[in-house]
Amino acid sequence: MKYQREQQNLRIPGPVPCPPEVIDAQTRPLIDHRSEEFAHMLKSIVRRLKRIFLTENDVFILTSSGTGALEASLVNTLSPGDKILAVVTGFFGQRYSDMAKALLIDVQELQFEWGRDVDIEILRKTLVAHPDIKAVLVTHNETSTGVTNDLESISRVVKKEFGKLLLVDAVSSLGSVELKTDEWECDVVVAGSQKGLLTPPGLAVISFSESAWCAYEKCCMPKYYNDLGLFRTFMALGQTAFTPAISLLYALDKALELILSEGLVSFIDMQREQAFMIRSKVRLLGMELLAEDRCASHSVTAVKVPKNVDADDLVDLLREEFGIVVGRGQGRLKGKLFRVGHIGKVPEQEIQDLVVGLSSALTRVISK
Ligand code: PLP
């Protein structure tokens, strides 16, 4: 799989640089979205998305970024006043929780220090203490801290021990980090096109289990554009309820072809090895990583900066002088760290450029 050599070395955790074939696919002429041709493409995309989710559950494509599908996960399963547990290990976990609060859901938060993963025993005790909890929200890969939570163990507790609905934010893990939707009994899993699916931003994908459909039948949250019942009705016809982002679907179609021709397992293995390499090269520069190796993400690495350095100065210098674009710290981590995204295949030259750029920029920022 070849990647476009960008003018900038785009090392944010998404949008990620897309293979040139994926970008080119968007220039195909538009077609009627109520035609046989479109139905064939949509069904084929969904069939292959299921192979990425590793699910037999329904999968739908939304015209939105990941956040739109996260909102869909809530409005299609819950009602105002329902009690849920939001497990928060960073900025995105907090946002998922805040979204539920905005929808008047009764949210019990379980907070962990940003940079740590979910402590399974504490999760278990919390569920014992709050038997009225209906659903649990979890961020699989916390992009703000570079931590991957152990979703398999979380699911064992949430599903097998307590039988709650499990809603998963997999925006920065699907396609990059192992995620077995059915084996791990995840009821709803959400991702965006602009990360592990190697597609430009603008589409979100969501898988929806039988238990999620049972919750859908009972819930009374107001919804219209994001009503998955409508999606299901139209999907049976090979259509979407509303006008789809056809050009982005062309891109997704091509990206899935590339990922699956490489094989999901080898694509994920490649990203794991690449992440190891990037982490060890960054450490060799004397920099500390936020996440422990045990739970370090294979899609994004959060790097701490020395106490006397403002991480944002380093980020600015990297961009302005070296053409390397990394992510800033978010929320309470702003200025304290920067984040290197490494979703998809990162050309060796770009890793090398990153290391050289980081080394020089760090020396300059420290001696300023
Ligand atoms: N959740 C996680 C874990 C993310 O990494 C992101 C974006 O980076 C989001 C949610 C929000 O997704 P979007 O910006 O596509 O709406």
PDB file of C-alpha atoms in Angstrom, residues 157-368:
ATOM      1  CA  VAL A 157     -17.320  -7.194  33.328  1.00  0.00           C
ATOM      2  CA  VAL A 158     -19.928  -4.974  31.675  1.00  0.00           C
ATOM      3  CA  LYS A 159     -21.582  -7.693  29.568  1.00  0.00           C
ATOM      4  CA  LYS A 160     -20.863 -11.092  31.116  1.00  0.00           C
ATOM      5  CA  GLU A 161     -20.979 -10.114  34.808  1.00  0.00           C
ATOM      6  CA  PHE A 162     -23.536  -7.293  34.732  1.00  0.00           C
ATOM      7  CA  GLY A 163     -25.405  -7.565  31.415  1.00  0.00           C
ATOM      8  CA  LYS A 164     -25.346  -3.821  30.701  1.00  0.00           C
ATOM      9  CA  LEU A 165     -25.409  -2.210  27.290  1.00  0.00           C
ATOM     10  CA  LEU A 166     -21.853  -1.433  26.136  1.00  0.00           C
ATOM     11  CA  LEU A 167     -21.341   1.644  23.937  1.00  0.00           C
ATOM     12  CA  VAL A 168     -17.833   2.058  22.563  1.00  0.00           C
ATOM     13  CA  ASP A 169     -16.074   5.083  21.122  1.00  0.00           C
ATOM     14  CA  ALA A 170     -13.643   3.428  18.719  1.00  0.00           C
ATOM     15  CA  VAL A 171     -13.011   6.571  16.668  1.00  0.00           C
ATOM     16  CA  SER A 172      -9.226   6.208  16.846  1.00  0.00           C
ATOM     17  CA  SER A 173      -8.989   2.431  17.203  1.00  0.00           C
ATOM     18  CA  LEU A 174     -11.079   0.784  14.482  1.00  0.00           C
ATOM     19  CA  GLY A 175      -8.668  -0.396  11.793  1.00  0.00           C
ATOM     20  CA  SER A 176      -5.579   0.431  13.862  1.00  0.00           C
ATOM     21  CA  VAL A 177      -6.001  -1.440  17.136  1.00  0.00           C
ATOM     22  CA  GLU A 178      -7.443  -4.932  17.599  1.00  0.00           C
ATOM     23  CA  LEU A 179     -11.190  -4.681  18.171  1.00  0.00           C
ATOM     24  CA  LYS A 180     -13.437  -7.744  18.062  1.00  0.00           C
ATOM     25  CA  THR A 181     -16.952  -6.336  18.147  1.00  0.00           C
ATOM     26  CA  ASP A 182     -18.862  -9.631  18.335  1.00  0.00           C
ATOM     27  CA  GLU A 183     -16.390 -11.697  20.356  1.00  0.00           C
ATOM     28  CA  TRP A 184     -16.207  -8.878  22.917  1.00  0.00           C
ATOM     29  CA  GLU A 185     -19.980  -8.349  22.809  1.00  0.00           C
ATOM     30  CA  CYS A 186     -19.808  -4.628  22.085  1.00  0.00           C
ATOM     31  CA  ASP A 187     -23.365  -3.432  21.494  1.00  0.00           C
ATOM     32  CA  VAL A 188     -22.551  -0.199  19.729  1.00  0.00           C
ATOM     33  CA  VAL A 189     -19.181   0.682  18.216  1.00  0.00           C
ATOM     34  CA  VAL A 190     -18.483   4.044  16.593  1.00  0.00           C
ATOM     35  CA  ALA A 191     -15.645   5.219  14.357  1.00  0.00           C
ATOM     36  CA  GLY A 192     -14.855   8.021  11.907  1.00  0.00           C
ATOM     37  CA  SER A 193     -13.621   7.765   8.326  1.00  0.00           C
ATOM     38  CA  GLN A 194     -10.561   9.972   8.863  1.00  0.00           C
ATOM     39  CA  LYS A 195      -8.529   7.628  11.038  1.00  0.00           C
ATOM     40  CA  GLY A 196      -8.037   3.857  10.714  1.00  0.00           C
ATOM     41  CA  LEU A 197     -10.272   3.729   7.645  1.00  0.00           C
ATOM     42  CA  LEU A 198      -7.760   5.907   5.728  1.00  0.00           C
ATOM     43  CA  THR A 199     -10.529   8.031   4.195  1.00  0.00           C
ATOM     44  CA  PRO A 200     -10.974  11.824   4.285  1.00  0.00           C
ATOM     45  CA  PRO A 201     -13.111  13.197   7.130  1.00  0.00           C
ATOM     46  CA  GLY A 202     -16.885  13.383   6.779  1.00  0.00           C
ATOM     47  CA  LEU A 203     -18.218   9.877   7.304  1.00  0.00           C
ATOM     48  CA  ALA A 204     -18.869   7.998  10.533  1.00  0.00           C
ATOM     49  CA  VAL A 205     -19.596   4.305  10.926  1.00  0.00           C
ATOM     50  CA  ILE A 206     -21.583   2.581  13.634  1.00  0.00           C
ATOM     51  CA  SER A 207     -22.323  -1.052  14.461  1.00  0.00           C
ATOM     52  CA  PHE A 208     -25.537  -1.891  16.295  1.00  0.00           C
ATOM     53  CA  SER A 209     -26.275  -5.206  18.043  1.00  0.00           C
ATOM     54  CA  GLU A 210     -29.552  -7.066  18.679  1.00  0.00           C
ATOM     55  CA  SER A 211     -29.498  -5.814  22.296  1.00  0.00           C
ATOM     56  CA  ALA A 212     -28.991  -2.297  20.999  1.00  0.00           C
ATOM     57  CA  TRP A 213     -32.103  -2.753  18.802  1.00  0.00           C
ATOM     58  CA  CYS A 214     -34.057  -3.921  21.880  1.00  0.00           C
ATOM     59  CA  ALA A 215     -32.968  -0.738  23.651  1.00  0.00           C
ATOM     60  CA  TYR A 216     -33.925   1.241  20.531  1.00  0.00           C
ATOM     61  CA  GLU A 217     -37.480  -0.121  20.618  1.00  0.00           C
ATOM     62  CA  LYS A 218     -37.910   1.049  24.225  1.00  0.00           C
ATOM     63  CA  CYS A 219     -36.078   4.384  24.179  1.00  0.00           C
ATOM     64  CA  CYS A 220     -37.787   7.712  23.667  1.00  0.00           C
ATOM     65  CA  MET A 221     -34.974  10.165  23.019  1.00  0.00           C
ATOM     66  CA  PRO A 222     -36.053  12.722  20.359  1.00  0.00           C
ATOM     67  CA  LYS A 223     -34.211  12.141  17.072  1.00  0.00           C
ATOM     68  CA  TYR A 224     -34.737  12.468  13.372  1.00  0.00           C
ATOM     69  CA  TYR A 225     -31.648  12.742  11.123  1.00  0.00           C
ATOM     70  CA  ASN A 226     -29.803  10.221  13.303  1.00  0.00           C
ATOM     71  CA  ASP A 227     -32.688   7.765  13.741  1.00  0.00           C
ATOM     72  CA  LEU A 228     -31.071   4.392  13.011  1.00  0.00           C
ATOM     73  CA  GLY A 229     -34.526   2.876  12.443  1.00  0.00           C
ATOM     74  CA  LEU A 230     -34.671   4.976   9.261  1.00  0.00           C
ATOM     75  CA  PHE A 231     -31.163   3.855   8.338  1.00  0.00           C
ATOM     76  CA  ARG A 232     -32.241   0.218   8.713  1.00  0.00           C
ATOM     77  CA  THR A 233     -35.339   0.674   6.539  1.00  0.00           C
ATOM     78  CA  PHE A 234     -33.387   2.323   3.749  1.00  0.00           C
ATOM     79  CA  MET A 235     -30.404  -0.024   4.030  1.00  0.00           C
ATOM     80  CA  ALA A 236     -32.721  -2.902   3.123  1.00  0.00           C
ATOM     81  CA  LEU A 237     -33.189  -1.107  -0.225  1.00  0.00           C
ATOM     82  CA  GLY A 238     -29.474  -0.412  -0.618  1.00  0.00           C
ATOM     83  CA  GLN A 239     -30.088   3.246   0.092  1.00  0.00           C
ATOM     84  CA  THR A 240     -29.602   5.912   2.713  1.00  0.00           C
ATOM     85  CA  ALA A 241     -32.540   7.884   4.068  1.00  0.00           C
ATOM     86  CA  PHE A 242     -31.036  11.213   3.044  1.00  0.00           C
ATOM     87  CA  THR A 243     -28.590  12.284   0.336  1.00  0.00           C
ATOM     88  CA  PRO A 244     -25.310  10.461   1.005  1.00  0.00           C
ATOM     89  CA  ALA A 245     -21.783  11.877   0.647  1.00  0.00           C
ATOM     90  CA  ILE A 246     -21.260   9.898  -2.561  1.00  0.00           C
ATOM     91  CA  SER A 247     -17.686  11.054  -3.232  1.00  0.00           C
ATOM     92  CA  LEU A 248     -16.604  10.092   0.276  1.00  0.00           C
ATOM     93  CA  LEU A 249     -18.229   6.700  -0.205  1.00  0.00           C
ATOM     94  CA  TYR A 250     -16.111   6.226  -3.352  1.00  0.00           C
ATOM     95  CA  ALA A 251     -13.061   6.988  -1.200  1.00  0.00           C
ATOM     96  CA  LEU A 252     -14.149   4.604   1.557  1.00  0.00           C
ATOM     97  CA  ASP A 253     -14.865   1.904  -1.022  1.00  0.00           C
ATOM     98  CA  LYS A 254     -11.284   2.189  -2.303  1.00  0.00           C
ATOM     99  CA  ALA A 255      -9.743   2.385   1.186  1.00  0.00           C
ATOM    100  CA  LEU A 256     -11.543  -0.809   2.243  1.00  0.00           C
ATOM    101  CA  GLU A 257     -10.293  -2.535  -0.891  1.00  0.00           C
ATOM    102  CA  LEU A 258      -6.702  -1.558   0.011  1.00  0.00           C
ATOM    103  CA  ILE A 259      -6.961  -2.497   3.705  1.00  0.00           C
ATOM    104  CA  LEU A 260      -8.623  -5.836   3.083  1.00  0.00           C
ATOM    105  CA  SER A 261      -6.298  -6.768   0.242  1.00  0.00           C
ATOM    106  CA  GLU A 262      -3.437  -6.315   2.705  1.00  0.00           C
ATOM    107  CA  GLY A 263      -5.465  -8.199   5.342  1.00  0.00           C
ATOM    108  CA  LEU A 264      -6.849  -6.626   8.529  1.00  0.00           C
ATOM    109  CA  VAL A 265      -4.581  -8.649  10.795  1.00  0.00           C
ATOM    110  CA  SER A 266      -1.392  -7.705   8.956  1.00  0.00           C
ATOM    111  CA  PHE A 267      -2.537  -4.083   8.660  1.00  0.00           C
ATOM    112  CA  ILE A 268      -2.985  -3.926  12.440  1.00  0.00           C
ATOM    113  CA  ASP A 269       0.251  -5.854  13.096  1.00  0.00           C
ATOM    114  CA  MET A 270       2.133  -3.420  10.878  1.00  0.00           C
ATOM    115  CA  GLN A 271       0.754  -0.481  12.901  1.00  0.00           C
ATOM    116  CA  ARG A 272       1.698  -2.180  16.170  1.00  0.00           C
ATOM    117  CA  GLU A 273       5.315  -2.643  15.027  1.00  0.00           C
ATOM    118  CA  GLN A 274       5.446   0.898  13.702  1.00  0.00           C
ATOM    119  CA  ALA A 275       4.170   2.232  17.032  1.00  0.00           C
ATOM    120  CA  PHE A 276       6.877   0.288  18.913  1.00  0.00           C
ATOM    121  CA  MET A 277       9.500   1.785  16.634  1.00  0.00           C
ATOM    122  CA  ILE A 278       8.235   5.351  17.017  1.00  0.00           C
ATOM    123  CA  ARG A 279       8.006   5.015  20.804  1.00  0.00           C
ATOM    124  CA  SER A 280      11.537   3.678  21.087  1.00  0.00           C
ATOM    125  CA  LYS A 281      12.979   6.374  18.796  1.00  0.00           C
ATOM    126  CA  VAL A 282      11.250   9.127  20.784  1.00  0.00           C
ATOM    127  CA  ARG A 283      12.568   7.634  24.040  1.00  0.00           C
ATOM    128  CA  LEU A 284      16.085   7.595  22.598  1.00  0.00           C
ATOM    129  CA  LEU A 285      15.782  11.387  22.352  1.00  0.00           C
ATOM    130  CA  GLY A 286      15.402  11.379  26.141  1.00  0.00           C
ATOM    131  CA  MET A 287      11.686  12.138  26.079  1.00  0.00           C
ATOM    132  CA  GLU A 288       9.154  10.462  28.331  1.00  0.00           C
ATOM    133  CA  LEU A 289       5.881   8.973  27.138  1.00  0.00           C
ATOM    134  CA  LEU A 290       2.627   9.522  28.999  1.00  0.00           C
ATOM    135  CA  ALA A 291       1.278   5.977  28.667  1.00  0.00           C
ATOM    136  CA  GLU A 292       2.825   2.881  30.168  1.00  0.00           C
ATOM    137  CA  ASP A 293       3.933   0.376  27.511  1.00  0.00           C
ATOM    138  CA  ARG A 294       1.327  -2.080  28.790  1.00  0.00           C
ATOM    139  CA  CYS A 295      -1.542   0.113  27.556  1.00  0.00           C
ATOM    140  CA  ALA A 296       0.234   2.343  25.004  1.00  0.00           C
ATOM    141  CA  SER A 297      -1.851   2.986  21.910  1.00  0.00           C
ATOM    142  CA  HIS A 298      -0.693   1.780  18.514  1.00  0.00           C
ATOM    143  CA  SER A 299      -2.375   4.683  16.758  1.00  0.00           C
ATOM    144  CA  VAL A 300      -1.165   7.699  18.752  1.00  0.00           C
ATOM    145  CA  THR A 301       1.694   8.424  21.140  1.00  0.00           C
ATOM    146  CA  ALA A 302       1.514  11.195  23.732  1.00  0.00           C
ATOM    147  CA  VAL A 303       4.965  12.576  24.521  1.00  0.00           C
ATOM    148  CA  LYS A 304       5.732  14.602  27.649  1.00  0.00           C
ATOM    149  CA  VAL A 305       8.028  17.600  27.404  1.00  0.00           C
ATOM    150  CA  PRO A 306      10.589  18.697  30.002  1.00  0.00           C
ATOM    151  CA  LYS A 307       9.149  20.878  32.818  1.00  0.00           C
ATOM    152  CA  ASN A 308      10.697  24.105  31.520  1.00  0.00           C
ATOM    153  CA  VAL A 309       9.271  23.625  28.021  1.00  0.00           C
ATOM    154  CA  ASP A 310       5.841  24.635  26.719  1.00  0.00           C
ATOM    155  CA  ALA A 311       4.792  21.760  24.457  1.00  0.00           C
ATOM    156  CA  ASP A 312       2.890  24.180  22.200  1.00  0.00           C
ATOM    157  CA  ASP A 313       6.146  26.060  21.423  1.00  0.00           C
ATOM    158  CA  LEU A 314       7.655  22.772  20.321  1.00  0.00           C
ATOM    159  CA  VAL A 315       4.589  21.978  18.189  1.00  0.00           C
ATOM    160  CA  ASP A 316       4.769  25.431  16.531  1.00  0.00           C
ATOM    161  CA  LEU A 317       8.482  25.102  15.809  1.00  0.00           C
ATOM    162  CA  LEU A 318       8.076  21.624  14.346  1.00  0.00           C
ATOM    163  CA  ARG A 319       5.384  22.896  12.007  1.00  0.00           C
ATOM    164  CA  GLU A 320       7.036  26.175  10.995  1.00  0.00           C
ATOM    165  CA  GLU A 321      10.641  25.059  10.609  1.00  0.00           C
ATOM    166  CA  PHE A 322      10.400  21.376   9.793  1.00  0.00           C
ATOM    167  CA  GLY A 323       6.992  20.966   8.130  1.00  0.00           C
ATOM    168  CA  ILE A 324       6.067  18.326  10.705  1.00  0.00           C
ATOM    169  CA  VAL A 325       2.557  18.619  12.090  1.00  0.00           C
ATOM    170  CA  VAL A 326       1.903  16.890  15.409  1.00  0.00           C
ATOM    171  CA  GLY A 327      -1.110  17.204  17.705  1.00  0.00           C
ATOM    172  CA  ARG A 328      -1.218  19.470  20.759  1.00  0.00           C
ATOM    173  CA  GLY A 329      -2.187  18.425  24.259  1.00  0.00           C
ATOM    174  CA  GLN A 330      -5.932  18.694  24.867  1.00  0.00           C
ATOM    175  CA  GLY A 331      -7.924  19.958  27.836  1.00  0.00           C
ATOM    176  CA  ARG A 332      -5.899  19.778  31.050  1.00  0.00           C
ATOM    177  CA  LEU A 333      -2.932  18.338  29.092  1.00  0.00           C
ATOM    178  CA  LYS A 334      -2.586  21.450  26.907  1.00  0.00           C
ATOM    179  CA  GLY A 335       1.004  22.695  26.866  1.00  0.00           C
ATOM    180  CA  LYS A 336       2.196  19.631  28.767  1.00  0.00           C
ATOM    181  CA  LEU A 337       2.579  17.196  25.902  1.00  0.00           C
ATOM    182  CA  PHE A 338       2.290  16.719  22.183  1.00  0.00           C
ATOM    183  CA  ARG A 339       0.782  13.789  20.305  1.00  0.00           C
ATOM    184  CA  VAL A 340       2.232  11.927  17.366  1.00  0.00           C
ATOM    185  CA  GLY A 341      -0.338  10.175  15.205  1.00  0.00           C
ATOM    186  CA  HIS A 342       0.803   7.035  13.385  1.00  0.00           C
ATOM    187  CA  ILE A 343      -2.363   5.534  11.973  1.00  0.00           C
ATOM    188  CA  GLY A 344      -1.886   3.650   8.698  1.00  0.00           C
ATOM    189  CA  LYS A 345       1.523   3.110   7.157  1.00  0.00           C
ATOM    190  CA  VAL A 346       4.005   5.876   7.967  1.00  0.00           C
ATOM    191  CA  PRO A 347       6.822   6.024   5.409  1.00  0.00           C
ATOM    192  CA  GLU A 348      10.226   5.364   7.005  1.00  0.00           C
ATOM    193  CA  GLN A 349      11.504   8.679   5.697  1.00  0.00           C
ATOM    194  CA  GLU A 350       8.757  10.505   7.578  1.00  0.00           C
ATOM    195  CA  ILE A 351       9.647   8.711  10.812  1.00  0.00           C
ATOM    196  CA  GLN A 352      13.267   9.655  10.259  1.00  0.00           C
ATOM    197  CA  ASP A 353      12.315  13.288   9.532  1.00  0.00           C
ATOM    198  CA  LEU A 354      10.170  13.342  12.642  1.00  0.00           C
ATOM    199  CA  VAL A 355      13.007  12.136  14.850  1.00  0.00           C
ATOM    200  CA  VAL A 356      15.515  14.589  13.375  1.00  0.00           C
ATOM    201  CA  GLY A 357      13.027  17.464  13.558  1.00  0.00           C
ATOM    202  CA  LEU A 358      12.064  16.643  17.129  1.00  0.00           C
ATOM    203  CA  SER A 359      15.649  16.440  18.240  1.00  0.00           C
ATOM    204  CA  SER A 360      16.545  19.851  16.755  1.00  0.00           C
ATOM    205  CA  ALA A 361      13.332  21.545  17.838  1.00  0.00           C
ATOM    206  CA  LEU A 362      13.703  20.283  21.387  1.00  0.00           C
ATOM    207  CA  THR A 363      17.259  21.597  21.659  1.00  0.00           C
ATOM    208  CA  ARG A 364      16.130  24.985  20.341  1.00  0.00           C
ATOM    209  CA  VAL A 365      13.130  25.261  22.629  1.00  0.00           C
ATOM    210  CA  ILE A 366      15.184  24.288  25.696  1.00  0.00           C
ATOM    211  CA  SER A 367      17.955  26.795  24.954  1.00  0.00           C
ATOM    212  CA  LYS A 368      15.490  29.624  24.209  1.00  0.00           C
TER     213      LYS A 368
END
